[in-house]
Coordinates of C-alpha atoms and ligand atoms in Angstrom, one line a residue:
M49 CA 0.0 0.0 0.0
N50 CA 1.2 3.5 -0.8
M51 CA 1.9 5.1 2.5
A52 CA 0.7 8.4 1.2
Q53 CA -2.8 7.0 1.2
R54 CA -5.1 8.2 3.8
K55 CA -6.7 5.7 6.1
D56 CA -10.3 4.9 5.1
F57 CA -10.1 7.4 2.4
L58 CA -10.6 6.7 -1.3
D59 CA -7.5 8.3 -2.9
F60 CA -7.8 8.8 -6.6
P61 CA -4.9 8.5 -9.0
P62 CA -2.8 11.7 -9.2
G63 CA -4.1 14.0 -11.9
F64 CA -7.6 12.4 -12.0
I65 CA -10.0 14.9 -13.6
W66 CA -13.1 15.9 -11.6
G67 CA -15.2 17.8 -14.1
T68 CA -18.8 18.5 -14.9
A69 CA -20.7 18.4 -18.2
T70 CA -23.5 20.3 -20.0
A71 CA -24.9 20.6 -23.5
A72 CA -25.6 23.7 -25.6
Y73 CA -29.3 23.4 -26.1
Q74 CA -29.9 22.4 -22.5
I75 CA -28.3 25.5 -21.0
E76 CA -27.6 28.3 -23.4
G77 CA -30.9 29.8 -24.3
A78 CA -30.5 32.7 -26.8
A79 CA -32.1 30.4 -29.3
A80 CA -32.5 33.0 -32.0
E81 CA -30.0 35.5 -31.0
D82 CA -26.9 36.8 -32.7
G83 CA -27.7 35.0 -35.9
K84 CA -28.2 31.5 -34.5
G85 CA -30.1 29.2 -36.9
E86 CA -32.9 26.8 -36.0
S87 CA -32.0 23.3 -34.8
V88 CA -34.2 20.2 -34.8
W89 CA -34.6 20.8 -31.0
D90 CA -36.0 24.3 -31.5
R91 CA -38.5 22.9 -34.0
F92 CA -39.4 19.8 -32.0
A93 CA -39.9 21.7 -28.7
A94 CA -42.1 24.2 -30.3
A95 CA -44.6 21.6 -31.5
P96 CA -47.4 21.0 -29.0
G97 CA -47.3 17.9 -26.9
K98 CA -43.6 17.0 -27.4
I99 CA -42.1 18.2 -24.1
A100 CA -43.6 17.0 -20.8
D101 CA -44.1 20.5 -19.3
G102 CA -44.6 22.3 -22.6
S103 CA -41.4 24.1 -22.2
D104 CA -38.4 24.6 -24.6
G105 CA -34.8 25.7 -24.6
R106 CA -35.4 29.3 -25.8
V107 CA -34.1 30.7 -22.5
A108 CA -33.0 27.6 -20.5
C109 CA -30.3 28.6 -18.0
D110 CA -29.6 31.8 -20.0
H111 CA -26.0 30.6 -20.0
Y112 CA -25.3 32.5 -23.3
H113 CA -25.5 35.7 -21.3
R114 CA -24.4 34.4 -17.9
Y115 CA -21.5 32.2 -18.9
A116 CA -18.9 34.4 -17.1
A117 CA -20.7 34.1 -13.7
D118 CA -21.3 30.4 -14.3
L119 CA -17.6 29.9 -15.0
D120 CA -16.8 31.9 -11.8
M121 CA -18.9 29.4 -9.8
M122 CA -17.1 26.5 -11.5
K123 CA -13.7 28.0 -10.6
D124 CA -14.8 28.7 -7.0
L125 CA -15.9 25.1 -6.7
G126 CA -12.4 24.0 -7.6
L127 CA -13.6 22.2 -10.8
R128 CA -10.7 22.2 -13.3
A129 CA -12.4 20.6 -16.3
Y130 CA -15.6 21.4 -18.1
R131 CA -17.3 19.4 -20.9
F132 CA -19.5 21.6 -22.9
S133 CA -21.0 21.3 -26.4
I134 CA -20.9 23.6 -29.4
S135 CA -24.2 24.4 -31.2
W136 CA -23.7 23.7 -34.9
P137 CA -26.6 26.1 -36.0
R138 CA -25.1 28.9 -33.9
V139 CA -21.9 28.6 -35.9
I140 CA -23.4 27.7 -39.3
P141 CA -27.1 28.6 -39.2
D142 CA -28.3 26.3 -42.0
G143 CA -25.5 23.7 -41.4
R144 CA -23.7 24.0 -44.6
G145 CA -23.8 27.6 -45.9
A146 CA -22.5 30.9 -44.5
V147 CA -20.6 31.0 -41.2
N148 CA -22.0 33.1 -38.4
P149 CA -19.0 34.9 -36.9
K150 CA -21.0 35.9 -33.7
G151 CA -21.6 32.2 -33.0
L152 CA -17.9 31.4 -33.2
D153 CA -17.1 34.5 -31.1
F154 CA -19.3 33.2 -28.3
Y155 CA -17.4 29.9 -28.1
E156 CA -14.2 31.8 -28.2
R157 CA -15.3 33.9 -25.3
L158 CA -16.4 30.8 -23.5
V159 CA -13.1 28.9 -24.0
D160 CA -11.0 31.9 -23.1
G161 CA -13.2 32.3 -20.0
M162 CA -12.4 28.8 -19.0
L163 CA -8.7 29.1 -19.6
A164 CA -8.5 32.4 -17.7
R165 CA -10.0 30.5 -14.7
G166 CA -7.7 27.5 -15.0
I167 CA -10.5 25.3 -16.4
R168 CA -9.6 22.8 -19.1
P169 CA -12.2 22.8 -22.0
F170 CA -13.5 19.5 -23.3
A171 CA -15.5 20.3 -26.4
T172 CA -18.3 18.1 -27.9
L173 CA -19.1 19.0 -31.5
F174 CA -22.5 17.4 -31.8
H175 CA -24.9 17.1 -28.8
W176 CA -28.1 16.6 -30.9
D177 CA -28.9 20.1 -32.1
L178 CA -28.7 19.4 -35.8
P179 CA -29.5 22.4 -38.0
Q180 CA -33.1 22.0 -39.0
A181 CA -32.3 22.7 -42.6
L182 CA -30.0 19.7 -42.7
H183 CA -32.7 17.5 -41.3
E184 CA -35.1 18.7 -43.9
A185 CA -32.6 17.8 -46.6
G186 CA -32.5 14.2 -45.4
G187 CA -30.4 14.4 -42.2
W188 CA -27.6 12.0 -41.3
A189 CA -28.8 9.4 -43.8
R190 CA -27.4 11.7 -46.5
R191 CA -23.7 11.9 -47.3
A192 CA -24.2 15.7 -47.8
T193 CA -24.9 16.0 -44.0
V194 CA -21.8 14.0 -43.2
D195 CA -19.7 16.2 -45.3
A196 CA -21.3 19.4 -43.8
Y197 CA -20.4 18.1 -40.4
V198 CA -16.8 17.5 -41.3
R199 CA -16.6 21.1 -42.6
Y200 CA -18.2 22.4 -39.4
A201 CA -15.7 20.3 -37.3
D202 CA -12.8 21.7 -39.3
L203 CA -14.0 25.3 -38.9
V204 CA -14.4 25.0 -35.2
A205 CA -11.2 23.2 -34.7
R206 CA -9.3 25.8 -36.7
R207 CA -10.8 28.6 -34.6
L208 CA -10.4 27.0 -31.2
G209 CA -7.9 24.3 -31.7
D210 CA -5.0 26.2 -30.4
R211 CA -6.8 26.4 -27.0
V212 CA -9.0 23.4 -26.9
K213 CA -7.0 20.1 -27.0
D214 CA -9.7 17.7 -25.9
W215 CA -12.4 17.0 -28.5
M216 CA -15.4 14.8 -28.7
T217 CA -17.0 14.3 -32.2
H218 CA -20.4 13.1 -31.0
N219 CA -22.5 12.6 -27.9
E220 CA -24.4 9.4 -27.7
P221 CA -25.2 8.5 -31.3
W222 CA -27.6 5.8 -30.0
V223 CA -29.9 8.4 -28.4
F224 CA -29.9 10.8 -31.4
A225 CA -30.4 7.9 -33.8
F226 CA -32.9 5.7 -31.9
V227 CA -34.8 8.0 -29.5
G228 CA -34.9 10.6 -32.3
H229 CA -35.7 8.3 -35.3
L230 CA -37.2 5.1 -34.0
F231 CA -39.0 5.9 -30.7
G232 CA -39.8 9.5 -31.8
D233 CA -39.5 10.8 -28.2
H234 CA -36.7 13.2 -29.1
A235 CA -36.1 15.6 -32.0
P236 CA -36.6 15.2 -34.9
G237 CA -39.5 12.9 -33.8
V238 CA -39.2 10.3 -36.6
R239 CA -40.4 6.7 -36.1
D240 CA -38.7 4.5 -38.6
L241 CA -36.1 1.7 -37.9
R242 CA -34.4 2.1 -41.3
M243 CA -34.0 5.8 -40.7
A244 CA -32.6 5.3 -37.2
L245 CA -30.0 2.9 -38.5
A246 CA -29.1 5.1 -41.4
T247 CA -28.8 8.0 -39.0
A248 CA -26.5 6.0 -36.7
H249 CA -24.3 5.1 -39.7
G250 CA -24.1 8.7 -40.8
L251 CA -23.1 9.8 -37.3
L252 CA -20.4 7.1 -37.1
L253 CA -19.1 7.8 -40.5
S254 CA -18.8 11.5 -39.8
H255 CA -17.0 10.7 -36.6
G256 CA -14.3 8.7 -38.5
L257 CA -13.9 11.4 -41.1
A258 CA -13.7 14.2 -38.6
V259 CA -11.0 12.6 -36.4
P260 CA -8.0 13.4 -38.7
V261 CA -9.5 16.8 -39.6
I262 CA -9.6 17.8 -36.0
R263 CA -6.1 16.6 -35.4
A264 CA -4.8 18.5 -38.4
A265 CA -6.4 21.7 -37.1
S266 CA -5.5 21.3 -33.4
A267 CA -1.9 20.3 -32.9
G268 CA -1.5 17.6 -30.2
A269 CA -5.3 17.3 -29.8
R270 CA -6.9 14.2 -28.2
V271 CA -10.0 13.1 -30.1
G272 CA -12.7 10.7 -29.0
I273 CA -16.4 9.9 -29.3
V274 CA -18.9 9.6 -26.5
H275 CA -21.1 6.5 -26.2
N276 CA -23.8 5.9 -23.7
L277 CA -23.3 2.4 -22.4
E278 CA -25.3 0.2 -20.1
W279 CA -24.5 -2.9 -18.2
V280 CA -27.0 -5.6 -19.3
E281 CA -28.0 -8.8 -17.5
P282 CA -30.5 -11.4 -18.5
A283 CA -33.5 -11.6 -16.2
S284 CA -33.1 -15.4 -15.9
P285 CA -30.9 -18.2 -17.2
K286 CA -33.6 -19.1 -19.7
E287 CA -32.4 -19.2 -23.3
E288 CA -34.8 -16.7 -24.5
D289 CA -33.9 -14.2 -21.8
V290 CA -30.2 -14.6 -22.4
A291 CA -30.8 -14.0 -26.1
A292 CA -32.9 -10.9 -25.4
A293 CA -30.2 -9.5 -23.1
R294 CA -27.7 -10.1 -25.8
R295 CA -29.9 -8.3 -28.3
H296 CA -30.3 -5.3 -26.0
D297 CA -26.5 -5.3 -25.6
G298 CA -26.2 -5.6 -29.3
A299 CA -28.5 -2.8 -30.1
F300 CA -27.3 -0.5 -27.4
N301 CA -23.7 -1.1 -26.8
R302 CA -22.1 -3.3 -29.4
W303 CA -23.7 -1.6 -32.4
F304 CA -21.7 1.5 -31.5
L305 CA -18.5 0.0 -30.0
D306 CA -17.8 -2.6 -32.6
P307 CA -17.7 -0.2 -35.6
V308 CA -15.4 2.3 -33.8
F309 CA -13.0 -0.2 -32.4
R310 CA -13.3 -3.2 -34.7
G311 CA -14.5 -1.8 -38.0
S312 CA -17.6 -3.9 -38.3
Y313 CA -21.2 -4.1 -37.2
P314 CA -22.1 -7.1 -34.9
E315 CA -23.2 -10.0 -37.1
D316 CA -26.1 -11.1 -34.9
M317 CA -27.6 -7.6 -35.0
L318 CA -27.1 -7.3 -38.8
A319 CA -29.0 -10.5 -39.1
W320 CA -31.7 -9.2 -36.7
Y321 CA -32.1 -5.9 -38.6
G322 CA -32.1 -7.7 -42.0
A323 CA -33.2 -5.4 -44.8
D324 CA -33.4 -2.4 -42.4
A325 CA -29.6 -2.5 -41.9
P326 CA -27.8 0.5 -43.2
V327 CA -26.2 0.8 -46.6
V328 CA -22.5 0.6 -46.0
G329 CA -20.1 2.2 -48.5
A330 CA -16.9 0.4 -49.5
D331 CA -14.5 2.3 -47.2
D332 CA -17.1 3.3 -44.5
M333 CA -16.1 0.7 -41.9
K334 CA -12.4 1.4 -42.2
I335 CA -13.1 5.2 -41.8
I336 CA -15.3 4.6 -38.8
A337 CA -12.6 2.6 -37.1
T338 CA -10.0 5.4 -37.5
P339 CA -8.0 5.2 -34.3
T340 CA -9.0 7.6 -31.6
D341 CA -7.3 8.7 -28.4
F342 CA -10.0 8.0 -25.9
L343 CA -13.5 6.8 -25.4
G344 CA -16.0 8.9 -23.5
V345 CA -18.4 6.7 -21.5
N346 CA -21.8 8.0 -20.4
Y347 CA -23.2 5.7 -17.8
Y348 CA -26.5 6.0 -16.0
T349 CA -28.0 2.6 -15.4
R350 CA -27.9 -1.2 -15.5
R351 CA -30.7 -3.0 -17.2
I352 CA -32.2 -6.4 -16.5
I353 CA -33.6 -7.7 -19.7
A354 CA -36.2 -10.5 -20.5
S355 CA -37.5 -11.6 -23.8
D356 CA -40.8 -10.0 -24.8
P357 CA -43.5 -12.7 -25.1
A358 CA -45.2 -10.5 -27.7
G359 CA -42.3 -11.2 -30.0
R360 CA -40.8 -8.8 -32.4
G361 CA -42.8 -5.8 -33.5
T362 CA -42.3 -3.4 -36.3
S363 CA -42.2 -0.1 -34.4
G364 CA -40.6 1.6 -31.4
R365 CA -39.0 -0.5 -28.7
S366 CA -40.8 -3.6 -29.9
V367 CA -38.3 -4.1 -32.7
F368 CA -35.9 -5.5 -30.1
A369 CA -38.4 -8.1 -28.6
A370 CA -36.8 -7.4 -25.3
R371 CA -38.3 -5.8 -22.2
Q372 CA -36.9 -4.4 -19.0
V373 CA -37.6 -6.2 -15.7
H374 CA -37.4 -4.4 -12.4
W375 CA -36.3 -6.2 -9.3
P376 CA -38.2 -4.4 -6.5
F377 CA -35.2 -4.3 -4.2
V378 CA -33.1 -2.1 -6.5
P379 CA -33.4 1.7 -6.0
R380 CA -34.4 3.7 -9.0
A381 CA -33.8 7.3 -10.1
D382 CA -36.5 9.8 -10.5
F383 CA -36.0 9.4 -14.3
E384 CA -37.3 6.9 -16.7
E385 CA -36.6 3.4 -15.3
W386 CA -33.0 4.0 -14.4
E387 CA -31.8 1.7 -11.7
M388 CA -29.1 3.1 -9.4
A389 CA -26.4 0.4 -10.0
P390 CA -22.8 1.7 -9.5
E391 CA -21.4 -1.8 -10.0
G392 CA -22.7 -1.6 -13.6
L393 CA -20.3 1.3 -14.2
Y394 CA -17.4 -0.8 -12.8
R395 CA -18.3 -3.7 -15.1
V396 CA -18.8 -1.5 -18.2
L397 CA -15.4 0.2 -17.8
L398 CA -13.7 -3.2 -17.3
R399 CA -15.5 -4.8 -20.2
V400 CA -14.7 -1.9 -22.6
A401 CA -11.1 -1.9 -21.5
R402 CA -10.7 -5.7 -22.1
E403 CA -12.9 -6.2 -25.2
Y404 CA -12.3 -2.9 -27.1
R405 CA -9.0 -1.5 -25.8
P406 CA -9.8 2.2 -26.4
G407 CA -6.6 4.2 -25.7
F408 CA -8.0 5.5 -22.4
M409 CA -11.4 6.5 -21.1
Y410 CA -13.2 9.2 -19.3
V411 CA -16.6 8.9 -17.7
T412 CA -18.0 11.8 -19.7
E413 CA -21.4 11.7 -18.0
N414 CA -22.9 10.2 -14.9
G415 CA -25.5 11.6 -12.5
T416 CA -29.1 11.4 -11.3
S417 CA -32.2 13.5 -11.2
L418 CA -34.2 14.1 -8.0
P419 CA -37.2 16.2 -7.2
D420 CA -34.9 18.7 -5.4
T421 CA -36.4 21.7 -3.5
V422 CA -34.7 24.6 -1.7
G423 CA -35.5 24.3 2.1
P424 CA -36.5 27.1 4.4
D425 CA -32.8 27.4 5.4
G426 CA -31.9 27.9 1.7
A427 CA -30.2 24.5 1.4
V428 CA -30.9 21.7 -1.1
R429 CA -30.4 18.5 0.8
D430 CA -29.9 16.0 -1.9
T431 CA -28.3 13.2 0.0
V432 CA -29.5 10.6 -2.4
R433 CA -27.5 12.3 -5.2
L434 CA -24.5 12.7 -2.9
R435 CA -24.5 9.0 -2.3
Y436 CA -25.1 8.3 -6.0
I437 CA -22.0 10.3 -7.0
A438 CA -19.9 8.9 -4.2
R439 CA -20.7 5.3 -5.2
H440 CA -20.2 5.8 -8.9
T441 CA -16.9 7.6 -8.5
A442 CA -15.9 4.9 -6.1
A443 CA -16.8 2.4 -8.9
V444 CA -14.5 4.3 -11.3
L445 CA -11.7 4.2 -8.8
Q446 CA -12.2 0.4 -8.4
A447 CA -12.2 0.0 -12.1
A448 CA -9.0 2.0 -12.4
G449 CA -7.4 -0.1 -9.8
D450 CA -8.5 -3.3 -11.6
G451 CA -6.9 -2.3 -14.9
A452 CA -9.3 0.1 -16.8
D453 CA -7.4 3.2 -17.9
V454 CA -10.0 5.8 -16.9
R455 CA -8.6 9.3 -16.3
G456 CA -11.5 11.4 -15.2
Y457 CA -15.2 11.8 -14.3
F458 CA -17.6 14.5 -15.5
L459 CA -20.7 14.8 -13.4
W460 CA -23.9 15.3 -15.3
S461 CA -24.6 18.1 -14.7
F462 CA -23.0 21.3 -13.7
M463 CA -26.5 22.8 -13.2
D464 CA -30.2 21.9 -13.6
N465 CA -31.2 22.4 -17.2
F466 CA -33.6 21.6 -20.0
E467 CA -33.8 17.8 -19.9
W468 CA -35.0 17.2 -23.5
G469 CA -38.4 15.5 -23.6
F470 CA -38.8 16.0 -19.9
G471 CA -38.3 19.8 -20.1
F472 CA -37.6 21.4 -16.8
T473 CA -39.3 18.6 -14.8
K474 CA -36.0 16.8 -14.1
R475 CA -33.1 18.2 -12.1
F476 CA -29.7 16.7 -12.6
G477 CA -27.5 19.5 -11.5
M478 CA -25.0 20.0 -8.6
I479 CA -26.4 23.5 -8.8
W480 CA -30.1 24.2 -8.4
V481 CA -31.6 26.7 -10.9
D482 CA -34.6 28.9 -10.3
Y483 CA -35.7 29.3 -13.9
A484 CA -37.9 32.3 -13.1
T485 CA -35.0 34.4 -11.7
Q486 CA -32.0 32.4 -12.9
R487 CA -30.8 32.2 -9.3
R488 CA -28.3 29.4 -8.8
V489 CA -28.0 27.5 -5.5
L490 CA -25.3 25.0 -4.7
K491 CA -26.8 21.7 -3.6
D492 CA -25.3 19.6 -0.8
S493 CA -24.1 17.1 -3.4
G494 CA -22.3 20.0 -5.2
R495 CA -20.6 21.0 -2.0
W496 CA -19.5 17.5 -1.5
Y497 CA -18.3 17.1 -5.1
S498 CA -16.3 20.3 -4.9
Q499 CA -14.6 19.0 -1.8
A500 CA -13.9 15.6 -3.4
A501 CA -12.3 17.4 -6.4
R502 CA -10.1 19.5 -4.1
D503 CA -9.0 16.5 -2.1
N504 CA -8.8 14.1 -5.1
G505 CA -10.9 11.6 -3.1
F506 CA -13.2 11.3 -0.2
P507 CA -13.8 9.2 2.9
A508 CA -14.8 5.6 2.1
R509 CA -17.9 5.9 4.3
D510 CA -19.4 8.4 1.9
A511 CA -19.7 5.6 -0.6
N512 CA -20.6 2.7 1.6
A513 CA -22.9 4.3 4.2
P514 CA -26.2 2.4 4.3
S515 CA -28.2 5.4 3.0
Ligands
LIG1459 C1 -27.7 11.9 -21.5 C2 -27.5 13.1 -22.3 C3 -27.5 14.4 -21.5 C4 -28.6 14.4 -20.5 C5 -28.4 13.1 -19.6 C6 -29.4 13.0 -18.5 O1 -28.3 10.9 -22.3 O2 -26.3 13.1 -23.1 O3 -27.7 15.5 -22.4 O4 -29.8 14.5 -21.0 O5 -28.6 12.0 -20.5

């Protein structure tokens, strides 16, 4: 044992990154300001009935105007890394035409603001806000969109690449492709398996094409992609449940990991999708597998999967013929059906390290939403979130100790924000936001996280306390 280690204290490796993450549409607001173009999320949220509380991202956290104060808070909390996303339609309003200089200026101010405060910028180029014009021209299924993205990536990397050295091409292609094009719960609200798979392929192809372009524009840059991964277990040893769990894993994890790290789609899933599988150009798979520097892992939940007795359907989730089972003794988040299962994060990190060997990894998102309120004393006592973060970061430490090269953790999210289809009904932040006044209040979990970042660790009892 290293004698420098503190007793009953979880010491993280030296240089471990304690960051937070956000996305442009969820926090910026200023949706039509300074020449910003329309994105699919602007259009989707404006349509009646799409967002749980009827809200939209037009103002959100007003971060476009308040970014300096937000960065001040980040600095005061001792957070030295920030994963943010760049809005494509803010930079190129219709996606492929004229550049909007004011859009680029904003991201330059933001990045300079981070650097001035000792915060390392981690930039995501696409976090779902596709220019509406590109969607109308056929979206990611069309090569023209892929090429437009590469031009956009080149433009941004040229402008910011001397200061930003950590780049992520895409955030969670699975969500944009499937939730947006098969389930229809996210923008652009399409419901079509073939379209979802073509979208996923376009996203992956554009990733592979952008990697060398970003490197050329940003000397010494580290480039990666962010996938949302789940730990999947069959609900029983029955053959059909094992097959269903493998299918869920195939659709969700392997469909995105195999192309990037092995240059192929998984055979079992190609067979399952049959004629709906994407059209793959001669060099596509080689391009998609262009070596990257790191993988960003977004982890929120573990899933217990059983086969669906209804069999395979033709729409929505039914195409996987797999259903989620909940064991009543597992705690769940106030969000969809997400189980709180930190051991799943440990297993995902080790599995990816062993089976895919991605340079190194970051946990680029992890967190939980709770129905937080500000108490009479002005505090937000979110002990459940505090424990959630302690347990998940402890799982990261355990995975690092057991051989996964994971170098940092980005808490989702820096502040409460517009949670896509759930609008403002979900709060994931370490900072509570009063949307009427834009007042920010540090939650208990945020205070804890700030201390953990400063100490590069925390007392073990924070992770293993019974509640
Ligand atoms: C992830 C998204 C992020 C946020 C969290 C809760 O899927 O990347 O924008 O919505 O979920």
